[in-house]
Amino acid sequence: MKDTKKLFQHGTLALLVPGLFDGTLPLSSLLEHGDTGIGTATGLDGEMIILDGVPYLVRSDGSVNVLDANEVKVPFANSHFDNPEIEFDVTDATPDQLKDMIFSKYNLKNVFFAVKVKGKFDYIKTRAVEGQKKPYPTLTEVADKQAIFEENDGQGTIVGYFSPELFHGMASAGFHLHYLNNAHNLGGHLLDYKIKEAKVYLQVFESVETHFPVENEDFMKEEFDIDSLRTSISSAEK
């Protein structure tokens, strides 16, 4: 039976900070834990969005491709089985306004929950980083070389998660959102947006399962700079 109260996560966002970009989990295994999610591929090669069990990857050249789950591996990704228990309509809203709507109505600041926003958007701004090869640079260095995409009067779906401040490092505290338009020709890591009219879906998780890449030698040997992790993650995820 599908556990719709659990969020599955492979790796942690912190492991990307020093440049541990090797894929360490087959995408097919990630999909066993959910039909919806976000992440990236080996070498940080693009921004992944999983919708209705289909994994899409937006690359820095602007291309959007359906991934072969048996061929692709991920260094960091989340997935869950879509079953939202909270739904409401939104019109003419910015990210800050949507955030205020959520937290003024629901006491969710200390839990993980999934966010899906489906509808029409006055404006969308996304990014995708360029795929890297060994020796890998740091996450901050890669984030400085991202491609930016913009769309006006678009239709599509925002997918992602809210992570509590308490767990910053495991994930990026706050909202981590990706986007894919209905035409499947624009998407990526969401930087900014303006909702025209859409439906918002929220799904609260009772537990988070974190899967670690224990067979990856680079991860097991890495000496993490704990003091700089928070700053590096916040900078890269903007």
Tab-separated table of C-alpha atoms in Angstrom:
chain	number	residue	atom	x	y	z
A	1	MET	CA	0.000	0.000	0.000
A	2	LYS	CA	1.269	3.489	-0.863
A	3	ASP	CA	2.275	5.571	2.144
A	4	THR	CA	0.994	9.056	1.316
A	5	LYS	CA	2.110	10.438	4.697
A	6	LYS	CA	5.820	9.875	4.038
A	7	LEU	CA	8.346	11.999	2.162
A	8	PHE	CA	11.282	10.095	0.693
A	9	GLN	CA	14.609	11.845	0.217
A	10	HIS	CA	17.825	10.510	-1.244
A	11	GLY	CA	20.918	12.290	0.039
A	12	THR	CA	20.877	15.716	1.627
A	13	LEU	CA	21.207	19.150	0.111
A	14	ALA	CA	24.319	19.622	2.242
A	15	LEU	CA	26.208	16.909	0.361
A	16	LEU	CA	25.929	18.970	-2.836
A	17	VAL	CA	27.705	21.943	-1.227
A	18	PRO	CA	31.277	20.600	-1.597
A	19	GLY	CA	30.480	19.182	-5.054
A	20	LEU	CA	29.356	15.591	-4.429
A	21	PHE	CA	27.403	15.453	-7.690
A	22	ASP	CA	27.757	11.759	-8.588
A	23	GLY	CA	24.452	9.967	-9.060
A	24	THR	CA	24.123	7.491	-6.203
A	25	LEU	CA	20.555	6.195	-6.574
A	26	PRO	CA	18.881	4.868	-9.730
A	27	LEU	CA	15.914	7.008	-10.724
A	28	SER	CA	13.864	3.820	-10.949
A	29	SER	CA	14.418	3.308	-7.201
A	30	LEU	CA	13.357	6.878	-6.438
A	31	LEU	CA	10.106	6.307	-8.345
A	32	GLU	CA	9.325	3.314	-6.147
A	33	HIS	CA	8.815	5.827	-3.345
A	34	GLY	CA	6.616	8.324	-5.157
A	35	ASP	CA	4.952	9.586	-8.325
A	36	THR	CA	5.687	13.252	-7.648
A	37	GLY	CA	8.885	15.067	-6.738
A	38	ILE	CA	11.935	17.149	-7.597
A	39	GLY	CA	15.692	16.695	-7.769
A	40	THR	CA	18.649	16.680	-10.115
A	41	ALA	CA	20.705	14.190	-12.130
A	42	THR	CA	24.338	13.035	-12.139
A	43	GLY	CA	26.710	15.969	-12.434
A	44	LEU	CA	23.960	18.376	-11.356
A	45	ASP	CA	22.842	18.175	-14.987
A	46	GLY	CA	19.560	20.042	-14.842
A	47	GLU	CA	16.434	20.419	-12.715
A	48	MET	CA	14.124	17.417	-12.362
A	49	ILE	CA	10.360	17.504	-11.987
A	50	ILE	CA	8.292	14.340	-11.452
A	51	LEU	CA	4.600	14.637	-12.322
A	52	ASP	CA	2.143	11.732	-12.477
A	53	GLY	CA	5.052	9.305	-12.300
A	54	VAL	CA	6.881	10.842	-15.280
A	55	PRO	CA	10.378	12.278	-14.623
A	56	TYR	CA	11.282	15.377	-16.669
A	57	LEU	CA	14.662	17.103	-16.736
A	58	VAL	CA	15.153	20.758	-17.661
A	59	ARG	CA	18.720	21.391	-18.796
A	60	SER	CA	20.665	24.637	-19.058
A	61	ASP	CA	20.194	24.698	-22.839
A	62	GLY	CA	16.456	25.025	-22.245
A	63	SER	CA	15.574	21.517	-23.376
A	64	VAL	CA	12.987	19.475	-21.480
A	65	ASN	CA	13.364	15.717	-21.726
A	66	VAL	CA	11.643	12.677	-20.257
A	67	LEU	CA	14.271	10.659	-18.405
A	68	ASP	CA	14.908	6.944	-18.737
A	69	ALA	CA	14.453	5.759	-15.162
A	70	ASN	CA	16.627	2.715	-15.797
A	71	GLU	CA	19.565	4.758	-17.083
A	72	VAL	CA	19.636	7.898	-14.924
A	73	LYS	CA	20.952	8.217	-11.364
A	74	VAL	CA	20.351	11.037	-8.898
A	75	PRO	CA	22.647	12.578	-6.254
A	76	PHE	CA	19.798	14.344	-4.456
A	77	ALA	CA	16.033	14.093	-4.931
A	78	ASN	CA	12.665	13.903	-3.175
A	79	SER	CA	9.548	11.942	-4.032
A	80	HIS	CA	6.146	11.194	-2.533
A	81	PHE	CA	2.822	9.706	-3.562
A	82	ASP	CA	0.526	12.574	-4.475
A	83	ASN	CA	-2.530	12.710	-2.217
A	84	PRO	CA	-3.149	16.306	-1.061
A	85	GLU	CA	-5.576	16.861	1.793
A	86	ILE	CA	-5.670	20.665	1.536
A	87	GLU	CA	-6.901	22.505	-1.575
A	88	PHE	CA	-7.767	26.137	-2.238
A	89	ASP	CA	-8.023	28.561	-5.148
A	90	VAL	CA	-5.688	31.510	-5.600
A	91	THR	CA	-5.808	34.532	-7.897
A	92	ASP	CA	-3.301	37.338	-8.457
A	93	ALA	CA	-0.716	36.177	-5.927
A	94	THR	CA	3.036	36.624	-5.544
A	95	PRO	CA	5.276	34.118	-3.687
A	96	ASP	CA	5.105	36.177	-0.493
A	97	GLN	CA	1.327	36.473	-0.726
A	98	LEU	CA	0.934	32.732	-1.238
A	99	LYS	CA	3.236	32.070	1.716
A	100	ASP	CA	1.126	34.371	3.891
A	101	MET	CA	-2.076	32.634	2.752
A	102	ILE	CA	-0.699	29.229	3.704
A	103	PHE	CA	0.689	30.085	7.119
A	104	SER	CA	-2.182	32.338	8.142
A	105	LYS	CA	-4.643	29.486	7.563
A	106	TYR	CA	-2.617	26.428	8.534
A	107	ASN	CA	-0.164	25.758	11.361
A	108	LEU	CA	2.520	24.076	9.256
A	109	LYS	CA	5.775	25.905	10.002
A	110	ASN	CA	7.354	22.948	11.841
A	111	VAL	CA	6.483	20.141	9.420
A	112	PHE	CA	7.468	19.043	5.944
A	113	PHE	CA	4.747	19.391	3.342
A	114	ALA	CA	4.423	19.136	-0.422
A	115	VAL	CA	3.218	22.048	-2.520
A	116	LYS	CA	1.579	21.807	-5.931
A	117	VAL	CA	0.214	24.856	-7.733
A	118	LYS	CA	-1.572	24.145	-10.992
A	119	GLY	CA	-3.043	26.782	-13.277
A	120	LYS	CA	-2.296	30.029	-15.103
A	121	PHE	CA	0.638	32.332	-14.362
A	122	ASP	CA	1.215	35.949	-15.365
A	123	TYR	CA	4.944	35.420	-14.975
A	124	ILE	CA	7.390	32.590	-14.375
A	125	LYS	CA	11.161	32.806	-13.841
A	126	THR	CA	13.240	29.634	-13.544
A	127	ARG	CA	16.837	28.520	-13.687
A	128	ALA	CA	18.826	25.430	-14.616
A	129	VAL	CA	22.491	24.879	-13.883
A	130	GLU	CA	24.935	23.482	-16.403
A	131	GLY	CA	25.924	19.832	-16.053
A	132	GLN	CA	29.345	19.288	-14.480
A	133	LYS	CA	32.112	16.745	-14.882
A	134	LYS	CA	34.794	15.635	-12.423
A	135	PRO	CA	36.615	17.193	-10.726
A	136	TYR	CA	33.393	18.841	-9.645
A	137	PRO	CA	33.253	22.489	-8.505
A	138	THR	CA	31.334	23.514	-5.381
A	139	LEU	CA	27.588	24.131	-5.410
A	140	THR	CA	28.111	27.879	-5.041
A	141	GLU	CA	30.414	27.975	-8.069
A	142	VAL	CA	27.879	26.079	-10.176
A	143	ALA	CA	24.992	28.303	-9.079
A	144	ASP	CA	26.890	31.337	-10.374
A	145	LYS	CA	26.706	29.874	-13.903
A	146	GLN	CA	23.000	29.156	-14.178
A	147	ALA	CA	20.791	29.712	-17.219
A	148	ILE	CA	17.670	31.832	-16.654
A	149	PHE	CA	14.307	31.219	-18.354
A	150	GLU	CA	11.214	33.416	-18.298
A	151	GLU	CA	7.628	32.979	-19.462
A	152	ASN	CA	4.651	35.340	-19.530
A	153	ASP	CA	1.011	34.225	-19.603
A	154	GLY	CA	1.924	30.580	-19.144
A	155	GLN	CA	0.103	27.537	-17.892
A	156	GLY	CA	1.757	24.801	-15.915
A	157	THR	CA	2.494	23.204	-12.566
A	158	ILE	CA	4.699	24.162	-9.639
A	159	VAL	CA	5.889	21.211	-7.566
A	160	GLY	CA	8.065	21.166	-4.481
A	161	TYR	CA	8.340	21.143	-0.723
A	162	PHE	CA	8.423	23.240	2.397
A	163	SER	CA	11.136	22.272	4.873
A	164	PRO	CA	11.163	23.606	8.456
A	165	GLU	CA	14.016	25.820	9.622
A	166	LEU	CA	14.833	23.112	12.139
A	167	PHE	CA	16.072	20.815	9.342
A	168	HIS	CA	18.095	23.279	7.252
A	169	GLY	CA	20.996	21.361	5.703
A	170	MET	CA	19.015	18.171	5.265
A	171	ALA	CA	17.040	20.330	2.854
A	172	SER	CA	16.811	24.037	2.107
A	173	ALA	CA	14.746	25.685	4.837
A	174	GLY	CA	11.589	27.197	3.399
A	175	PHE	CA	10.151	26.466	-0.027
A	176	HIS	CA	12.112	24.545	-2.676
A	177	LEU	CA	10.009	24.601	-5.847
A	178	HIS	CA	10.387	23.506	-9.474
A	179	TYR	CA	8.138	24.311	-12.445
A	180	LEU	CA	7.075	22.680	-15.696
A	181	ASN	CA	4.717	24.316	-18.173
A	182	ASN	CA	1.937	22.390	-19.915
A	183	ALA	CA	3.741	22.559	-23.250
A	184	HIS	CA	6.765	20.856	-21.672
A	185	ASN	CA	9.129	23.380	-23.247
A	186	LEU	CA	10.016	25.502	-20.206
A	187	GLY	CA	10.708	24.736	-16.585
A	188	GLY	CA	13.367	24.462	-13.923
A	189	HIS	CA	14.135	25.591	-10.395
A	190	LEU	CA	11.606	28.300	-9.586
A	191	LEU	CA	13.060	31.744	-8.858
A	192	ASP	CA	9.982	33.965	-9.123
A	193	TYR	CA	6.345	33.830	-10.233
A	194	LYS	CA	3.019	35.613	-10.260
A	195	ILE	CA	-0.112	33.486	-10.106
A	196	LYS	CA	-2.988	34.579	-12.346
A	197	GLU	CA	-5.443	31.906	-11.276
A	198	ALA	CA	-4.582	28.489	-9.938
A	199	LYS	CA	-5.436	25.766	-7.487
A	200	VAL	CA	-3.041	25.117	-4.628
A	201	TYR	CA	-2.611	21.635	-3.163
A	202	LEU	CA	-0.833	20.915	0.134
A	203	GLN	CA	0.142	17.506	1.490
A	204	VAL	CA	1.499	17.216	5.039
A	205	PHE	CA	3.971	14.457	5.913
A	206	GLU	CA	4.113	12.610	9.211
A	207	SER	CA	7.547	11.170	8.499
A	208	VAL	CA	10.603	11.709	6.307
A	209	GLU	CA	12.749	8.812	5.131
A	210	THR	CA	16.290	9.899	4.288
A	211	HIS	CA	18.354	7.479	2.239
A	212	PHE	CA	22.121	7.967	2.376
A	213	PRO	CA	24.652	7.026	-0.360
A	214	VAL	CA	26.704	4.792	1.930
A	215	GLU	CA	28.310	2.958	-0.994
A	216	ASN	CA	29.740	6.189	-2.407
A	217	GLU	CA	33.338	6.528	-1.235
A	218	ASP	CA	33.507	10.295	-1.803
A	219	PHE	CA	30.506	10.863	0.481
A	220	MET	CA	31.794	8.556	3.197
A	221	LYS	CA	35.209	10.279	3.260
A	222	GLU	CA	34.075	13.908	2.877
A	223	GLU	CA	34.984	16.305	5.700
A	224	PHE	CA	32.047	18.725	5.657
A	225	ASP	CA	32.573	22.342	6.664
A	226	ILE	CA	29.578	22.531	8.968
A	227	ASP	CA	30.001	26.224	9.759
A	228	SER	CA	29.652	27.271	6.113
A	229	LEU	CA	26.881	24.871	5.064
A	230	ARG	CA	23.959	27.140	5.925
A	231	THR	CA	25.405	30.113	4.065
A	232	SER	CA	26.339	28.051	1.010
A	233	ILE	CA	22.918	26.393	0.743
A	234	SER	CA	21.032	29.656	1.159
A	235	SER	CA	23.192	31.336	-1.487
A	236	ALA	CA	22.860	28.520	-4.034
A	237	GLU	CA	19.106	28.089	-3.611
A	238	LYS	CA	18.159	31.720	-4.200
